[in-house]
């Protein structure tokens, strides 16, 4: 069997993703390999395919006990004998698995890193015809990565016990420091290195001006009511609050944060993975464990602290390769809030680092150029230059505003208000003064007598809020943390004095009638197919529930989509679909082909 045939037979895929083939070949050639692929790049396949094509056992070291079961379920769904050993198993189950390992019944064994130093396990490993060690999430070995796990350093002790056994380390973290740590701490021997592009072409990046955030989020999610999404927030409170509000609006949602009990967290994650809730409102505590391939959107409701985190979090969308959205809700107020906290960091080096990271994040939010190029450039890649065609700025070039005049008006207004009253006021009040509105506050404080009263009547309230947001982003205006009042900074005074030119993009807003974008229309010609998709999705859920596995283990959304376009009505045609391997063909083929046939006839009789 060729590699391509094996790929189709075992996994149902017709094509390798970038570098998968090269990595599989290098691993099978026998040496150590380091593979850096973005999230969704298909790392698992890089060790699973060799495990099937060669005799012996592949040991997979993976940091998350909670995920092992899903990974093994997914392999079993393709008829691949795999198992895991971890502390969640009772002694009888462990004993059964050990006996089966002694019989050579499995091709892959998943364990957590702690186990690699346990005497009993090591004795077993010596008997099990070990062929390869795969280290998943290998960045956990490095303190420079985002999830350092000291236990990962223990893995190296396997090297002296099994000197002839090659190691394959995989990660989605691409920084040079982390890569060096991986090679050093895993004692890799002249490894071959594969680094894929970190571009995720199916992800669409967009930044929206955050105005009425809750409302914006509701319209965003309502427009995608049948789709899974993650909403990242800064605080536990917001996670709770938004989950409640979304659920009340009919979009099933749960919170996920470090303040929940472990069993609650696990429960919410389970509901999400099994498509029983639509949206997870999460802090960044919701991370590495998410293998769900059909997350259709990631919303950043609050400003992420750095670009690296933003990229990792958005990366959880669209692992199945289907079009997915990454929306950042941005407000200058959020930037001001983070600056406030950064100022309180005592260690000057840490403070400067946090400032630098924030500045980079703000540059991403403000860029008028292709956001994808901006991100890739940040990661030192120049592959995509100019126009990606799939970010807000490429799809709809931003309207550039010469902001010099408006910025001056806003700065002087904020300055005058404070000078006149001896205290500052919030953004809404400043805008009222600019617009020349005689509100109670304006009258009471005498702000209608200021020279800046009504100097901004030519612009809408929304436009002024955007100007203030821009001034906060650039550090010309700050917002006090406690009362959210605005004041002009040294930087802002300098800008006024120097007659500095301001230019920025007109902000974008989440449309009130946010339409699900034409993704479906591009892939699928008719509404008819949407109904079929729902039908197949129900069938998938039923089959998955019967077997106690997440729906994606049966088939991915990508497979369901292809079924809708191709509508195969014979098993032979069904096998041509991506994601249909021979075991799944046998297990599920008839049920799906029947569903497609009966849908056709039902539809014809309408
Ligand atoms: P990673 O660990 O790199 O984030 P996974 O190994 O979880 O990625 O794979 C992500 C998704 O892509 C999974 O649903 C997997 O089944 C699918 N996949 C992997 N390789 C291919 C391929 N060659 N063709 C189509 N889908 C693939
Ligand atoms: Zn672009």
mmCIF file with all atom_site columns, N, CA, C and O and ligand atoms in Angstrom, residues 7 11-18 20 37-48 71 78 136-137 170-172 200 290-294 315 318-321 552 556 558 578-579 584, ligand 1:
data_model
loop_
_atom_site.group_PDB
_atom_site.id
_atom_site.type_symbol
_atom_site.label_atom_id
_atom_site.label_alt_id
_atom_site.label_comp_id
_atom_site.label_asym_id
_atom_site.label_entity_id
_atom_site.label_seq_id
_atom_site.pdbx_PDB_ins_code
_atom_site.Cartn_x
_atom_site.Cartn_y
_atom_site.Cartn_z
_atom_site.occupancy
_atom_site.B_iso_or_equiv
_atom_site.pdbx_formal_charge
_atom_site.auth_seq_id
_atom_site.auth_comp_id
_atom_site.auth_asym_id
_atom_site.auth_atom_id
_atom_site.pdbx_PDB_model_num
ATOM   1   N N   . UNK A 1 7   ? -3.453  6.464  3.657  1.00 0.00 ? 7   UNK A N   1
ATOM   2   C CA  . UNK A 1 7   ? -4.143  7.647  4.183  1.00 0.00 ? 7   UNK A CA  1
ATOM   3   C C   . UNK A 1 7   ? -5.652  7.515  3.954  1.00 0.00 ? 7   UNK A C   1
ATOM   4   O O   . UNK A 1 7   ? -6.459  7.784  4.841  1.00 0.00 ? 7   UNK A O   1
ATOM   5   N N   . UNK A 1 11  ? -7.789  6.672  7.284  1.00 0.00 ? 11  UNK A N   1
ATOM   6   C CA  . UNK A 1 11  ? -8.364  7.931  7.773  1.00 0.00 ? 11  UNK A CA  1
ATOM   7   C C   . UNK A 1 11  ? -9.396  8.529  6.814  1.00 0.00 ? 11  UNK A C   1
ATOM   8   O O   . UNK A 1 11  ? -10.098 9.464  7.181  1.00 0.00 ? 11  UNK A O   1
ATOM   9   N N   . UNK A 1 12  ? -9.427  8.014  5.611  1.00 0.00 ? 12  UNK A N   1
ATOM   10  C CA  . UNK A 1 12  ? -10.425 8.503  4.659  1.00 0.00 ? 12  UNK A CA  1
ATOM   11  C C   . UNK A 1 12  ? -10.018 9.767  3.933  1.00 0.00 ? 12  UNK A C   1
ATOM   12  O O   . UNK A 1 12  ? -10.804 10.319 3.179  1.00 0.00 ? 12  UNK A O   1
ATOM   13  N N   . UNK A 1 13  ? -8.801  10.258 4.146  1.00 0.00 ? 13  UNK A N   1
ATOM   14  C CA  . UNK A 1 13  ? -8.398  11.513 3.503  1.00 0.00 ? 13  UNK A CA  1
ATOM   15  C C   . UNK A 1 13  ? -7.748  11.253 2.160  1.00 0.00 ? 13  UNK A C   1
ATOM   16  O O   . UNK A 1 13  ? -7.043  10.265 1.989  1.00 0.00 ? 13  UNK A O   1
ATOM   17  N N   . UNK A 1 14  ? -7.974  12.189 1.247  1.00 0.00 ? 14  UNK A N   1
ATOM   18  C CA  . UNK A 1 14  ? -7.432  12.000 -0.093 1.00 0.00 ? 14  UNK A CA  1
ATOM   19  C C   . UNK A 1 14  ? -6.133  12.768 -0.304 1.00 0.00 ? 14  UNK A C   1
ATOM   20  O O   . UNK A 1 14  ? -5.413  12.525 -1.251 1.00 0.00 ? 14  UNK A O   1
ATOM   21  N N   . UNK A 1 15  ? -5.872  13.716 0.602  1.00 0.00 ? 15  UNK A N   1
ATOM   22  C CA  . UNK A 1 15  ? -4.669  14.525 0.420  1.00 0.00 ? 15  UNK A CA  1
ATOM   23  C C   . UNK A 1 15  ? -3.995  14.780 1.758  1.00 0.00 ? 15  UNK A C   1
ATOM   24  O O   . UNK A 1 15  ? -4.675  14.977 2.766  1.00 0.00 ? 15  UNK A O   1
ATOM   25  N N   . UNK A 1 16  ? -2.672  14.822 1.725  1.00 0.00 ? 16  UNK A N   1
ATOM   26  C CA  . UNK A 1 16  ? -1.963  15.213 2.941  1.00 0.00 ? 16  UNK A CA  1
ATOM   27  C C   . UNK A 1 16  ? -2.045  16.714 3.102  1.00 0.00 ? 16  UNK A C   1
ATOM   28  O O   . UNK A 1 16  ? -2.064  17.451 2.111  1.00 0.00 ? 16  UNK A O   1
ATOM   29  N N   . UNK A 1 17  ? -2.075  17.158 4.340  1.00 0.00 ? 17  UNK A N   1
ATOM   30  C CA  . UNK A 1 17  ? -1.944  18.595 4.584  1.00 0.00 ? 17  UNK A CA  1
ATOM   31  C C   . UNK A 1 17  ? -0.454  18.942 4.471  1.00 0.00 ? 17  UNK A C   1
ATOM   32  O O   . UNK A 1 17  ? 0.401   18.042 4.549  1.00 0.00 ? 17  UNK A O   1
ATOM   33  N N   . UNK A 1 18  ? -0.125  20.235 4.342  1.00 0.00 ? 18  UNK A N   1
ATOM   34  C CA  . UNK A 1 18  ? 1.282   20.607 4.126  1.00 0.00 ? 18  UNK A CA  1
ATOM   35  C C   . UNK A 1 18  ? 2.226   19.996 5.173  1.00 0.00 ? 18  UNK A C   1
ATOM   36  O O   . UNK A 1 18  ? 1.955   20.067 6.371  1.00 0.00 ? 18  UNK A O   1
ATOM   37  N N   . UNK A 1 20  ? 2.725   17.035 6.127  1.00 0.00 ? 20  UNK A N   1
ATOM   38  C CA  . UNK A 1 20  ? 2.389   15.740 6.758  1.00 0.00 ? 20  UNK A CA  1
ATOM   39  C C   . UNK A 1 20  ? 3.158   14.590 6.105  1.00 0.00 ? 20  UNK A C   1
ATOM   40  O O   . UNK A 1 20  ? 3.750   13.760 6.789  1.00 0.00 ? 20  UNK A O   1
ATOM   41  N N   . UNK A 1 37  ? 3.726   22.441 13.352 1.00 0.00 ? 37  UNK A N   1
ATOM   42  C CA  . UNK A 1 37  ? 2.577   22.689 12.476 1.00 0.00 ? 37  UNK A CA  1
ATOM   43  C C   . UNK A 1 37  ? 1.594   23.534 13.256 1.00 0.00 ? 37  UNK A C   1
ATOM   44  O O   . UNK A 1 37  ? 1.456   23.359 14.461 1.00 0.00 ? 37  UNK A O   1
ATOM   45  N N   . UNK A 1 38  ? 0.880   24.415 12.574 1.00 0.00 ? 38  UNK A N   1
ATOM   46  C CA  . UNK A 1 38  ? -0.099  25.216 13.311 1.00 0.00 ? 38  UNK A CA  1
ATOM   47  C C   . UNK A 1 38  ? -1.224  24.331 13.838 1.00 0.00 ? 38  UNK A C   1
ATOM   48  O O   . UNK A 1 38  ? -1.385  23.202 13.385 1.00 0.00 ? 38  UNK A O   1
ATOM   49  N N   . UNK A 1 39  ? -1.979  24.866 14.774 1.00 0.00 ? 39  UNK A N   1
ATOM   50  C CA  . UNK A 1 39  ? -3.162  24.165 15.254 1.00 0.00 ? 39  UNK A CA  1
ATOM   51  C C   . UNK A 1 39  ? -4.041  23.836 14.051 1.00 0.00 ? 39  UNK A C   1
ATOM   52  O O   . UNK A 1 39  ? -4.215  24.677 13.173 1.00 0.00 ? 39  UNK A O   1
ATOM   53  N N   . UNK A 1 40  ? -4.549  22.632 14.028 1.00 0.00 ? 40  UNK A N   1
ATOM   54  C CA  . UNK A 1 40  ? -5.367  22.235 12.888 1.00 0.00 ? 40  UNK A CA  1
ATOM   55  C C   . UNK A 1 40  ? -4.536  21.761 11.708 1.00 0.00 ? 40  UNK A C   1
ATOM   56  O O   . UNK A 1 40  ? -5.066  21.380 10.677 1.00 0.00 ? 40  UNK A O   1
ATOM   57  N N   . UNK A 1 41  ? -3.228  21.767 11.868 1.00 0.00 ? 41  UNK A N   1
ATOM   58  C CA  . UNK A 1 41  ? -2.349  21.348 10.781 1.00 0.00 ? 41  UNK A CA  1
ATOM   59  C C   . UNK A 1 41  ? -2.338  19.837 10.589 1.00 0.00 ? 41  UNK A C   1
ATOM   60  O O   . UNK A 1 41  ? -1.829  19.333 9.592  1.00 0.00 ? 41  UNK A O   1
ATOM   61  N N   . UNK A 1 42  ? -2.888  19.124 11.584 1.00 0.00 ? 42  UNK A N   1
ATOM   62  C CA  . UNK A 1 42  ? -2.950  17.670 11.463 1.00 0.00 ? 42  UNK A CA  1
ATOM   63  C C   . UNK A 1 42  ? -1.721  16.966 12.016 1.00 0.00 ? 42  UNK A C   1
ATOM   64  O O   . UNK A 1 42  ? -1.156  16.084 11.380 1.00 0.00 ? 42  UNK A O   1
ATOM   65  N N   . UNK A 1 43  ? -1.344  17.344 13.248 1.00 0.00 ? 43  UNK A N   1
ATOM   66  C CA  . UNK A 1 43  ? -0.156  16.744 13.850 1.00 0.00 ? 43  UNK A CA  1
ATOM   67  C C   . UNK A 1 43  ? -0.356  15.268 14.186 1.00 0.00 ? 43  UNK A C   1
ATOM   68  O O   . UNK A 1 43  ? 0.551   14.466 14.008 1.00 0.00 ? 43  UNK A O   1
ATOM   69  N N   . UNK A 1 44  ? -1.551  14.923 14.679 1.00 0.00 ? 44  UNK A N   1
ATOM   70  C CA  . UNK A 1 44  ? -1.754  13.539 15.144 1.00 0.00 ? 44  UNK A CA  1
ATOM   71  C C   . UNK A 1 44  ? -1.429  12.527 14.046 1.00 0.00 ? 44  UNK A C   1
ATOM   72  O O   . UNK A 1 44  ? -0.804  11.498 14.304 1.00 0.00 ? 44  UNK A O   1
ATOM   73  N N   . UNK A 1 45  ? -1.875  12.858 12.855 1.00 0.00 ? 45  UNK A N   1
ATOM   74  C CA  . UNK A 1 45  ? -1.671  11.921 11.755 1.00 0.00 ? 45  UNK A CA  1
ATOM   75  C C   . UNK A 1 45  ? -0.182  11.605 11.525 1.00 0.00 ? 45  UNK A C   1
ATOM   76  O O   . UNK A 1 45  ? 0.162   10.527 11.068 1.00 0.00 ? 45  UNK A O   1
ATOM   77  N N   . UNK A 1 46  ? 0.674   12.549 11.864 1.00 0.00 ? 46  UNK A N   1
ATOM   78  C CA  . UNK A 1 46  ? 2.110   12.383 11.607 1.00 0.00 ? 46  UNK A CA  1
ATOM   79  C C   . UNK A 1 46  ? 2.711   11.218 12.393 1.00 0.00 ? 46  UNK A C   1
ATOM   80  O O   . UNK A 1 46  ? 3.696   10.635 11.966 1.00 0.00 ? 46  UNK A O   1
ATOM   81  N N   . UNK A 1 47  ? 2.141   10.900 13.549 1.00 0.00 ? 47  UNK A N   1
ATOM   82  C CA  . UNK A 1 47  ? 2.636   9.704  14.246 1.00 0.00 ? 47  UNK A CA  1
ATOM   83  C C   . UNK A 1 47  ? 1.666   8.531  14.125 1.00 0.00 ? 47  UNK A C   1
ATOM   84  O O   . UNK A 1 47  ? 2.059   7.387  14.264 1.00 0.00 ? 47  UNK A O   1
ATOM   85  N N   . UNK A 1 48  ? 0.391   8.833  13.834 1.00 0.00 ? 48  UNK A N   1
ATOM   86  C CA  . UNK A 1 48  ? -0.571  7.734  13.744 1.00 0.00 ? 48  UNK A CA  1
ATOM   87  C C   . UNK A 1 48  ? -0.358  6.897  12.483 1.00 0.00 ? 48  UNK A C   1
ATOM   88  O O   . UNK A 1 48  ? -0.444  5.672  12.530 1.00 0.00 ? 48  UNK A O   1
ATOM   89  N N   . UNK A 1 71  ? -9.070  11.054 22.029 1.00 0.00 ? 71  UNK A N   1
ATOM   90  C CA  . UNK A 1 71  ? -8.124  10.703 20.975 1.00 0.00 ? 71  UNK A CA  1
ATOM   91  C C   . UNK A 1 71  ? -8.211  9.216  20.635 1.00 0.00 ? 71  UNK A C   1
ATOM   92  O O   . UNK A 1 71  ? -8.208  8.824  19.469 1.00 0.00 ? 71  UNK A O   1
ATOM   93  N N   . UNK A 1 78  ? -11.939 4.682  13.558 1.00 0.00 ? 78  UNK A N   1
ATOM   94  C CA  . UNK A 1 78  ? -11.344 4.285  12.284 1.00 0.00 ? 78  UNK A CA  1
ATOM   95  C C   . UNK A 1 78  ? -10.816 2.858  12.343 1.00 0.00 ? 78  UNK A C   1
ATOM   96  O O   . UNK A 1 78  ? -10.057 2.437  11.468 1.00 0.00 ? 78  UNK A O   1
ATOM   97  N N   . UNK A 1 136 ? 3.609   14.764 22.044 1.00 0.00 ? 136 UNK A N   1
ATOM   98  C CA  . UNK A 1 136 ? 2.639   15.748 21.579 1.00 0.00 ? 136 UNK A CA  1
ATOM   99  C C   . UNK A 1 136 ? 2.753   16.994 22.454 1.00 0.00 ? 136 UNK A C   1
ATOM   100 O O   . UNK A 1 136 ? 3.155   16.896 23.608 1.00 0.00 ? 136 UNK A O   1
ATOM   101 N N   . UNK A 1 137 ? 2.383   18.149 21.925 1.00 0.00 ? 137 UNK A N   1
ATOM   102 C CA  . UNK A 1 137 ? 2.463   19.414 22.674 1.00 0.00 ? 137 UNK A CA  1
ATOM   103 C C   . UNK A 1 137 ? 3.847   19.554 23.298 1.00 0.00 ? 137 UNK A C   1
ATOM   104 O O   . UNK A 1 137 ? 3.992   19.872 24.481 1.00 0.00 ? 137 UNK A O   1
ATOM   105 N N   . UNK A 1 170 ? 6.137   17.068 18.512 1.00 0.00 ? 170 UNK A N   1
ATOM   106 C CA  . UNK A 1 170 ? 5.210   17.899 17.745 1.00 0.00 ? 170 UNK A CA  1
ATOM   107 C C   . UNK A 1 170 ? 4.693   19.066 18.576 1.00 0.00 ? 170 UNK A C   1
ATOM   108 O O   . UNK A 1 170 ? 4.426   18.906 19.767 1.00 0.00 ? 170 UNK A O   1
ATOM   109 N N   . UNK A 1 171 ? 4.583   20.215 17.953 1.00 0.00 ? 171 UNK A N   1
ATOM   110 C CA  . UNK A 1 171 ? 4.024   21.366 18.651 1.00 0.00 ? 171 UNK A CA  1
ATOM   111 C C   . UNK A 1 171 ? 3.489   22.391 17.655 1.00 0.00 ? 171 UNK A C   1
ATOM   112 O O   . UNK A 1 171 ? 3.852   22.371 16.485 1.00 0.00 ? 171 UNK A O   1
ATOM   113 N N   . UNK A 1 172 ? 2.647   23.284 18.182 1.00 0.00 ? 172 UNK A N   1
ATOM   114 C CA  . UNK A 1 172 ? 2.159   24.397 17.363 1.00 0.00 ? 172 UNK A CA  1
ATOM   115 C C   . UNK A 1 172 ? 2.832   25.701 17.770 1.00 0.00 ? 172 UNK A C   1
ATOM   116 O O   . UNK A 1 172 ? 2.465   26.766 17.315 1.00 0.00 ? 172 UNK A O   1
ATOM   117 N N   . UNK A 1 200 ? -3.219  30.323 8.433  1.00 0.00 ? 200 UNK A N   1
ATOM   118 C CA  . UNK A 1 200 ? -4.437  29.508 8.467  1.00 0.00 ? 200 UNK A CA  1
ATOM   119 C C   . UNK A 1 200 ? -5.418  30.125 7.474  1.00 0.00 ? 200 UNK A C   1
ATOM   120 O O   . UNK A 1 200 ? -6.230  30.960 7.854  1.00 0.00 ? 200 UNK A O   1
ATOM   121 N N   . UNK A 1 290 ? -8.773  21.836 23.753 1.00 0.00 ? 290 UNK A N   1
ATOM   122 C CA  . UNK A 1 290 ? -9.893  21.873 22.817 1.00 0.00 ? 290 UNK A CA  1
ATOM   123 C C   . UNK A 1 290 ? -9.528  21.253 21.494 1.00 0.00 ? 290 UNK A C   1
ATOM   124 O O   . UNK A 1 290 ? -8.902  21.859 20.655 1.00 0.00 ? 290 UNK A O   1
ATOM   125 N N   . UNK A 1 291 ? -9.966  20.039 21.288 1.00 0.00 ? 291 UNK A N   1
ATOM   126 C CA  . UNK A 1 291 ? -9.688  19.362 20.039 1.00 0.00 ? 291 UNK A CA  1
ATOM   127 C C   . UNK A 1 291 ? -10.878 19.427 19.103 1.00 0.00 ? 291 UNK A C   1
ATOM   128 O O   . UNK A 1 291 ? -10.860 18.847 18.032 1.00 0.00 ? 291 UNK A O   1
ATOM   129 N N   . UNK A 1 292 ? -11.925 20.121 19.532 1.00 0.00 ? 292 UNK A N   1
ATOM   130 C CA  . UNK A 1 292 ? -13.150 20.161 18.732 1.00 0.00 ? 292 UNK A CA  1
ATOM   131 C C   . UNK A 1 292 ? -12.855 20.795 17.381 1.00 0.00 ? 292 UNK A C   1
ATOM   132 O O   . UNK A 1 292 ? -12.437 21.945 17.308 1.00 0.00 ? 292 UNK A O   1
ATOM   133 N N   . UNK A 1 293 ? -13.063 20.057 16.309 1.00 0.00 ? 293 UNK A N   1
ATOM   134 C CA  . UNK A 1 293 ? -12.641 20.590 15.008 1.00 0.00 ? 293 UNK A CA  1
ATOM   135 C C   . UNK A 1 293 ? -13.618 21.577 14.382 1.00 0.00 ? 293 UNK A C   1
ATOM   136 O O   . UNK A 1 293 ? -13.241 22.328 13.499 1.00 0.00 ? 293 UNK A O   1
ATOM   137 N N   . UNK A 1 294 ? -14.887 21.579 14.827 1.00 0.00 ? 294 UNK A N   1
ATOM   138 C CA  . UNK A 1 294 ? -15.861 22.426 14.121 1.00 0.00 ? 294 UNK A CA  1
ATOM   139 C C   . UNK A 1 294 ? -16.220 23.693 14.896 1.00 0.00 ? 294 UNK A C   1
ATOM   140 O O   . UNK A 1 294 ? -17.375 24.094 14.939 1.00 0.00 ? 294 UNK A O   1
ATOM   141 N N   . UNK A 1 315 ? -6.664  30.383 16.748 1.00 0.00 ? 315 UNK A N   1
ATOM   142 C CA  . UNK A 1 315 ? -6.307  29.140 16.070 1.00 0.00 ? 315 UNK A CA  1
ATOM   143 C C   . UNK A 1 315 ? -7.235  27.992 16.405 1.00 0.00 ? 315 UNK A C   1
ATOM   144 O O   . UNK A 1 315 ? -7.256  26.978 15.710 1.00 0.00 ? 315 UNK A O   1
ATOM   145 N N   . UNK A 1 318 ? -11.876 26.469 13.301 1.00 0.00 ? 318 UNK A N   1
ATOM   146 C CA  . UNK A 1 318 ? -11.656 25.895 11.981 1.00 0.00 ? 318 UNK A CA  1
ATOM   147 C C   . UNK A 1 318 ? -10.559 24.867 11.828 1.00 0.00 ? 318 UNK A C   1
ATOM   148 O O   . UNK A 1 318 ? -9.890  24.817 10.808 1.00 0.00 ? 318 UNK A O   1
ATOM   149 N N   . UNK A 1 319 ? -10.384 24.005 12.821 1.00 0.00 ? 319 UNK A N   1
ATOM   150 C CA  . UNK A 1 319 ? -9.385  22.947 12.648 1.00 0.00 ? 319 UNK A CA  1
ATOM   151 C C   . UNK A 1 319 ? -9.730  22.011 11.517 1.00 0.00 ? 319 UNK A C   1
ATOM   152 O O   . UNK A 1 319 ? -8.866  21.344 10.959 1.00 0.00 ? 319 UNK A O   1
ATOM   153 N N   . UNK A 1 320 ? -11.014 21.889 11.213 1.00 0.00 ? 320 UNK A N   1
ATOM   154 C CA  . UNK A 1 320 ? -11.422 20.978 10.146 1.00 0.00 ? 320 UNK A CA  1
ATOM   155 C C   . UNK A 1 320 ? -11.160 21.571 8.765  1.00 0.00 ? 320 UNK A C   1
ATOM   156 O O   . UNK A 1 320 ? -11.453 20.957 7.753  1.00 0.00 ? 320 UNK A O   1
ATOM   157 N N   . UNK A 1 321 ? -10.624 22.790 8.731  1.00 0.00 ? 321 UNK A N   1
ATOM   158 C CA  . UNK A 1 321 ? -10.268 23.391 7.453  1.00 0.00 ? 321 UNK A CA  1
ATOM   159 C C   . UNK A 1 321 ? -11.398 24.174 6.801  1.00 0.00 ? 321 UNK A C   1
ATOM   160 O O   . UNK A 1 321 ? -11.195 24.794 5.768  1.00 0.00 ? 321 UNK A O   1
ATOM   161 N N   . UNK A 1 552 ? -17.869 14.672 16.321 1.00 0.00 ? 552 UNK A N   1
ATOM   162 C CA  . UNK A 1 552 ? -16.809 14.791 15.320 1.00 0.00 ? 552 UNK A CA  1
ATOM   163 C C   . UNK A 1 552 ? -16.036 13.496 15.150 1.00 0.00 ? 552 UNK A C   1
ATOM   164 O O   . UNK A 1 552 ? -15.331 13.302 14.162 1.00 0.00 ? 552 UNK A O   1
ATOM   165 N N   . UNK A 1 556 ? -16.417 14.601 10.509 1.00 0.00 ? 556 UNK A N   1
ATOM   166 C CA  . UNK A 1 556 ? -16.219 16.032 10.716 1.00 0.00 ? 556 UNK A CA  1
ATOM   167 C C   . UNK A 1 556 ? -17.277 16.815 9.946  1.00 0.00 ? 556 UNK A C   1
ATOM   168 O O   . UNK A 1 556 ? -17.940 16.267 9.056  1.00 0.00 ? 556 UNK A O   1
ATOM   169 N N   . UNK A 1 558 ? -16.552 18.933 7.813  1.00 0.00 ? 558 UNK A N   1
ATOM   170 C CA  . UNK A 1 558 ? -16.059 18.984 6.434  1.00 0.00 ? 558 UNK A CA  1
ATOM   171 C C   . UNK A 1 558 ? -16.632 17.801 5.648  1.00 0.00 ? 558 UNK A C   1
ATOM   172 O O   . UNK A 1 558 ? -17.050 17.949 4.497  1.00 0.00 ? 558 UNK A O   1
ATOM   173 N N   . UNK A 1 578 ? -14.130 12.790 1.420  1.00 0.00 ? 578 UNK A N   1
ATOM   174 C CA  . UNK A 1 578 ? -13.030 13.004 2.361  1.00 0.00 ? 578 UNK A CA  1
ATOM   175 C C   . UNK A 1 578 ? -13.459 12.646 3.782  1.00 0.00 ? 578 UNK A C   1
ATOM   176 O O   . UNK A 1 578 ? -14.530 13.047 4.216  1.00 0.00 ? 578 UNK A O   1
ATOM   177 N N   . UNK A 1 579 ? -12.633 11.905 4.500  1.00 0.00 ? 579 UNK A N   1
ATOM   178 C CA  . UNK A 1 579 ? -12.967 11.537 5.870  1.00 0.00 ? 579 UNK A CA  1
ATOM   179 C C   . UNK A 1 579 ? -13.624 10.172 5.976  1.00 0.00 ? 579 UNK A C   1
ATOM   180 O O   . UNK A 1 579 ? -13.839 9.674  7.076  1.00 0.00 ? 579 UNK A O   1
ATOM   181 N N   . UNK A 1 584 ? -15.007 3.307  8.609  1.00 0.00 ? 584 UNK A N   1
ATOM   182 C CA  . UNK A 1 584 ? -16.190 4.168  8.703  1.00 0.00 ? 584 UNK A CA  1
ATOM   183 C C   . UNK A 1 584 ? -17.177 3.879  7.573  1.00 0.00 ? 584 UNK A C   1
ATOM   184 O O   . UNK A 1 584 ? -18.382 3.979  7.756  1.00 0.00 ? 584 UNK A O   1
HETATM 185 P P1  . LIG B 2 .   ? -3.493  19.532 15.361 1.00 0.00 ? 1   LIG B P1  1
HETATM 186 O O1  . LIG B 2 .   ? -3.205  18.595 16.497 1.00 0.00 ? 1   LIG B O1  1
HETATM 187 O O2  . LIG B 2 .   ? -2.304  19.822 14.516 1.00 0.00 ? 1   LIG B O2  1
HETATM 188 O O3  . LIG B 2 .   ? -4.207  20.768 15.785 1.00 0.00 ? 1   LIG B O3  1
HETATM 189 P P2  . LIG B 2 .   ? -5.238  17.437 14.504 1.00 0.00 ? 1   LIG B P2  1
HETATM 190 O O4  . LIG B 2 .   ? -4.286  16.317 14.393 1.00 0.00 ? 1   LIG B O4  1
HETATM 191 O O5  . LIG B 2 .   ? -6.149  17.476 15.681 1.00 0.00 ? 1   LIG B O5  1
HETATM 192 O O6  . LIG B 2 .   ? -4.477  18.817 14.373 1.00 0.00 ? 1   LIG B O6  1
HETATM 193 O O7  . LIG B 2 .   ? -6.091  17.517 13.154 1.00 0.00 ? 1   LIG B O7  1
HETATM 194 C C1  . LIG B 2 .   ? -7.039  18.543 12.986 1.00 0.00 ? 1   LIG B C1  1
HETATM 195 C C2  . LIG B 2 .   ? -8.190  18.047 12.137 1.00 0.00 ? 1   LIG B C2  1
HETATM 196 O O8  . LIG B 2 .   ? -7.781  17.858 10.799 1.00 0.00 ? 1   LIG B O8  1
HETATM 197 C C3  . LIG B 2 .   ? -8.716  16.718 12.615 1.00 0.00 ? 1   LIG B C3  1
HETATM 198 O O9  . LIG B 2 .   ? -10.120 16.769 12.565 1.00 0.00 ? 1   LIG B O9  1
HETATM 199 C C4  . LIG B 2 .   ? -8.131  15.742 11.611 1.00 0.00 ? 1   LIG B C4  1
HETATM 200 O O10 . LIG B 2 .   ? -8.936  14.605 11.479 1.00 0.00 ? 1   LIG B O10 1
HETATM 201 C C5  . LIG B 2 .   ? -8.097  16.570 10.338 1.00 0.00 ? 1   LIG B C5  1
HETATM 202 N N1  . LIG B 2 .   ? -7.050  16.146 9.392  1.00 0.00 ? 1   LIG B N1  1
HETATM 203 C C6  . LIG B 2 .   ? -5.775  15.796 9.672  1.00 0.00 ? 1   LIG B C6  1
HETATM 204 N N2  . LIG B 2 .   ? -5.093  15.501 8.549  1.00 0.00 ? 1   LIG B N2  1
HETATM 205 C C7  . LIG B 2 .   ? -5.952  15.679 7.522  1.00 0.00 ? 1   LIG B C7  1
HETATM 206 C C8  . LIG B 2 .   ? -5.857  15.533 6.084  1.00 0.00 ? 1   LIG B C8  1
HETATM 207 N N3  . LIG B 2 .   ? -4.722  15.138 5.508  1.00 0.00 ? 1   LIG B N3  1
HETATM 208 N N4  . LIG B 2 .   ? -6.951  15.802 5.356  1.00 0.00 ? 1   LIG B N4  1
HETATM 209 C C9  . LIG B 2 .   ? -8.094  16.195 5.934  1.00 0.00 ? 1   LIG B C9  1
HETATM 210 N N5  . LIG B 2 .   ? -8.260  16.344 7.262  1.00 0.00 ? 1   LIG B N5  1
HETATM 211 C C10 . LIG B 2 .   ? -7.203  16.093 8.052  1.00 0.00 ? 1   LIG B C10 1
#
